[in-house]
């Protein structure tokens, strides 16, 4: 399997989310569940600093690789090494003729500042 790769040595927490109502009846994102997923890898991509007169913030992006059957959605979160990242865009499912190469891939985003 893809997770047998030496690079796939991280365990992440997959946080499923959906849009609905919070306990006060307001529209909000709800966490539907947290599942530990072994055999993953999160690698840095890029980071951009935005400096304005009102605020300074940084948007960092990370490449995520995980098992093909994890069911990752564009609305979900990934928690790894104490940090929580948003899925940025639609995750992809890389299919292959051999199970070793089949995997889920996504870009993750972290907003700070």
Short mmCIF file of C-alpha atoms in Angstrom, two decimals, residues 21-97:
data_model
loop_
_atom_site.label_atom_id
_atom_site.label_comp_id
_atom_site.label_asym_id
_atom_site.label_seq_id
_atom_site.Cartn_x
_atom_site.Cartn_y
_atom_site.Cartn_z
CA UNK A 21 -26.82 25.10 12.81
CA UNK A 22 -24.92 25.51 16.04
CA UNK A 23 -26.46 25.04 19.49
CA UNK A 24 -27.97 28.57 19.30
CA UNK A 25 -29.58 28.05 15.90
CA UNK A 26 -27.02 30.10 13.96
CA UNK A 27 -25.61 28.93 10.63
CA UNK A 28 -22.13 27.56 11.32
CA UNK A 29 -19.59 24.86 10.50
CA UNK A 30 -20.06 21.77 12.66
CA UNK A 31 -17.43 19.15 13.36
CA UNK A 32 -19.05 15.79 12.61
CA UNK A 33 -16.23 13.53 13.74
CA UNK A 34 -12.52 13.10 14.38
CA UNK A 35 -10.67 10.04 13.07
CA UNK A 36 -6.96 9.26 13.41
CA UNK A 37 -5.47 8.30 10.03
CA UNK A 38 -2.02 6.66 9.94
CA UNK A 39 0.17 6.46 6.85
CA UNK A 40 -0.01 10.11 5.80
CA UNK A 41 2.44 12.84 4.82
CA UNK A 42 2.16 16.63 5.07
CA UNK A 43 4.86 18.57 3.19
CA UNK A 44 5.37 22.36 2.91
CA UNK A 45 4.52 24.10 -0.37
CA UNK A 46 4.57 27.89 -0.10
CA UNK A 47 3.81 30.80 2.17
CA UNK A 48 2.68 34.34 1.37
CA UNK A 49 2.76 37.33 3.69
CA UNK A 50 0.09 40.01 3.20
CA UNK A 51 0.96 43.41 4.66
CA UNK A 52 -1.79 46.02 4.77
CA UNK A 53 -2.46 49.10 6.87
CA UNK A 54 -5.25 47.21 8.66
CA UNK A 55 -3.49 43.92 9.39
CA UNK A 56 -0.64 41.59 8.61
CA UNK A 57 -1.28 37.90 7.95
CA UNK A 58 0.36 34.87 6.42
CA UNK A 59 -1.23 32.17 4.28
CA UNK A 60 0.77 28.94 4.17
CA UNK A 61 -0.02 25.94 1.97
CA UNK A 62 0.93 22.30 2.51
CA UNK A 63 0.68 19.22 0.29
CA UNK A 64 -1.21 16.34 1.88
CA UNK A 65 -0.96 12.66 0.94
CA UNK A 66 -3.11 10.01 2.61
CA UNK A 67 -4.87 6.66 2.15
CA UNK A 68 -7.21 6.43 -0.83
CA UNK A 69 -10.17 5.34 1.28
CA UNK A 70 -10.19 8.15 3.86
CA UNK A 71 -13.12 10.09 2.33
CA UNK A 72 -11.55 13.56 2.53
CA UNK A 73 -13.86 16.44 1.44
CA UNK A 74 -13.19 20.09 0.55
CA UNK A 75 -14.92 21.22 3.76
CA UNK A 76 -12.81 19.08 6.11
CA UNK A 77 -9.85 19.85 8.37
CA UNK A 78 -6.59 17.99 8.94
CA UNK A 79 -4.80 18.20 12.28
CA UNK A 80 -1.12 17.23 12.40
CA UNK A 81 1.71 18.01 14.84
CA UNK A 82 -0.60 20.20 16.94
CA UNK A 83 -1.68 22.40 14.00
CA UNK A 84 -5.03 22.44 12.21
CA UNK A 85 -5.21 23.02 8.46
CA UNK A 86 -8.16 23.61 6.12
CA UNK A 87 -8.49 21.62 2.91
CA UNK A 88 -7.98 24.20 0.14
CA UNK A 89 -10.05 23.19 -2.88
CA UNK A 90 -11.26 19.76 -3.88
CA UNK A 91 -9.15 16.77 -2.78
CA UNK A 92 -8.02 14.36 -5.48
CA UNK A 93 -7.98 10.61 -5.63
CA UNK A 94 -4.94 9.32 -7.47
CA UNK A 95 -5.86 5.98 -9.00
CA UNK A 96 -3.26 3.48 -10.15
CA UNK A 97 -2.95 -0.02 -11.55
#
